[in-house]
């Protein structure tokens, strides 16, 4: 069987299409402080390392791992979102070079493009609004839109397929991100292309180990990959 033509592209946001600039770590620092974690203590360092390792995962899932009690996890998540939203409102949010042009080129060629995130829906929409991306893509999804499970589960990618009806087969799906969790999502969904980009959290070795079929320097290279198939 030949290579399937890609019809649906599921794109991560922070680190893939949106410059992170350390915003996730800054927002985590605020959340940890809100929960009384000593910023100079070993627990803080271990938590920060876990946040770095799990970039791309649903943020509430990360906090559920870090804080055993659900009430604490929810408190940390709220503090994180307040801090992240404040950073976005202060102008610390920008598209990665070439991201907007790449998305426009893909859509002009007839592909459907969906933005996904591990953030809440409200934070996702705040970022989209700050960037003026309301009409840039066909759909935006967060974990709550896919039943509550974010990456590394395949749910977000499959929800994009089910909601858009843009593809008839999972092999017509491309999943693109900067973390191993994005790669695991795409691989578990059976995507025909699982592309990692080197503008975010994880390196090529980690991306390939977690299922990347392609590793690109940035999302700007994506049209060249997908439209030549």
PDB file of C-alpha atoms in Angstrom, residues 9-20 55-57 59 96 99 103 113-119 124 133 137 141 151 156 174-183 195 197 199-201 219 222:
ATOM      1  CA  UNK A   9      -2.571  18.278  10.523  1.00  0.00           C
ATOM      2  CA  UNK A  10      -2.682  18.366  14.324  1.00  0.00           C
ATOM      3  CA  UNK A  11      -0.244  20.987  15.613  1.00  0.00           C
ATOM      4  CA  UNK A  12       0.966  21.534  19.161  1.00  0.00           C
ATOM      5  CA  UNK A  13       1.192  25.121  20.388  1.00  0.00           C
ATOM      6  CA  UNK A  14       3.914  26.039  22.968  1.00  0.00           C
ATOM      7  CA  UNK A  15       7.310  25.101  21.604  1.00  0.00           C
ATOM      8  CA  UNK A  16       5.966  24.114  18.192  1.00  0.00           C
ATOM      9  CA  UNK A  17       4.006  27.038  16.771  1.00  0.00           C
ATOM     10  CA  UNK A  18       4.205  29.428  19.741  1.00  0.00           C
ATOM     11  CA  UNK A  19       7.481  30.540  21.351  1.00  0.00           C
ATOM     12  CA  UNK A  20       7.637  29.272  24.926  1.00  0.00           C
ATOM     13  CA  UNK A  55       6.514  19.054  28.711  1.00  0.00           C
ATOM     14  CA  UNK A  56       3.558  18.455  26.420  1.00  0.00           C
ATOM     15  CA  UNK A  57       1.482  16.533  28.959  1.00  0.00           C
ATOM     16  CA  UNK A  59      -0.909  20.333  33.017  1.00  0.00           C
ATOM     17  CA  UNK A  96       7.621  30.943  16.265  1.00  0.00           C
ATOM     18  CA  UNK A  99       4.599  29.208  11.932  1.00  0.00           C
ATOM     19  CA  UNK A 103      -0.219  27.055   8.549  1.00  0.00           C
ATOM     20  CA  UNK A 113      -5.190  22.331  10.545  1.00  0.00           C
ATOM     21  CA  UNK A 114      -6.041  21.876  14.233  1.00  0.00           C
ATOM     22  CA  UNK A 115      -4.155  23.433  17.172  1.00  0.00           C
ATOM     23  CA  UNK A 116      -3.863  21.357  20.348  1.00  0.00           C
ATOM     24  CA  UNK A 117      -2.474  22.044  23.807  1.00  0.00           C
ATOM     25  CA  UNK A 118      -2.024  20.641  27.287  1.00  0.00           C
ATOM     26  CA  UNK A 119      -3.324  23.910  28.739  1.00  0.00           C
ATOM     27  CA  UNK A 124      -5.518  28.252  24.905  1.00  0.00           C
ATOM     28  CA  UNK A 133      -5.005  33.564  15.376  1.00  0.00           C
ATOM     29  CA  UNK A 137      -6.773  27.429  11.900  1.00  0.00           C
ATOM     30  CA  UNK A 141      -8.675  21.595  21.070  1.00  0.00           C
ATOM     31  CA  UNK A 151      -1.028  13.750  25.672  1.00  0.00           C
ATOM     32  CA  UNK A 156      -6.553  14.850  21.086  1.00  0.00           C
ATOM     33  CA  UNK A 174      -0.055  14.235  10.688  1.00  0.00           C
ATOM     34  CA  UNK A 175       0.714  14.994  14.339  1.00  0.00           C
ATOM     35  CA  UNK A 176       3.405  17.610  14.966  1.00  0.00           C
ATOM     36  CA  UNK A 177       5.007  18.725  18.218  1.00  0.00           C
ATOM     37  CA  UNK A 178       8.180  19.489  20.135  1.00  0.00           C
ATOM     38  CA  UNK A 179       7.923  16.868  22.896  1.00  0.00           C
ATOM     39  CA  UNK A 180       8.069  13.130  23.274  1.00  0.00           C
ATOM     40  CA  UNK A 181       4.506  13.266  24.563  1.00  0.00           C
ATOM     41  CA  UNK A 182       3.373  14.727  21.234  1.00  0.00           C
ATOM     42  CA  UNK A 183       5.171  11.894  19.431  1.00  0.00           C
ATOM     43  CA  UNK A 195       6.865  14.917  13.120  1.00  0.00           C
ATOM     44  CA  UNK A 197      10.395  19.885  15.764  1.00  0.00           C
ATOM     45  CA  UNK A 199      12.217  24.486  18.663  1.00  0.00           C
ATOM     46  CA  UNK A 200      10.947  23.328  22.038  1.00  0.00           C
ATOM     47  CA  UNK A 201      11.472  20.994  24.940  1.00  0.00           C
ATOM     48  CA  UNK A 219       7.403  23.951  11.825  1.00  0.00           C
ATOM     49  CA  UNK A 222       6.355  21.252   7.528  1.00  0.00           C
TER      50      UNK A 222
END
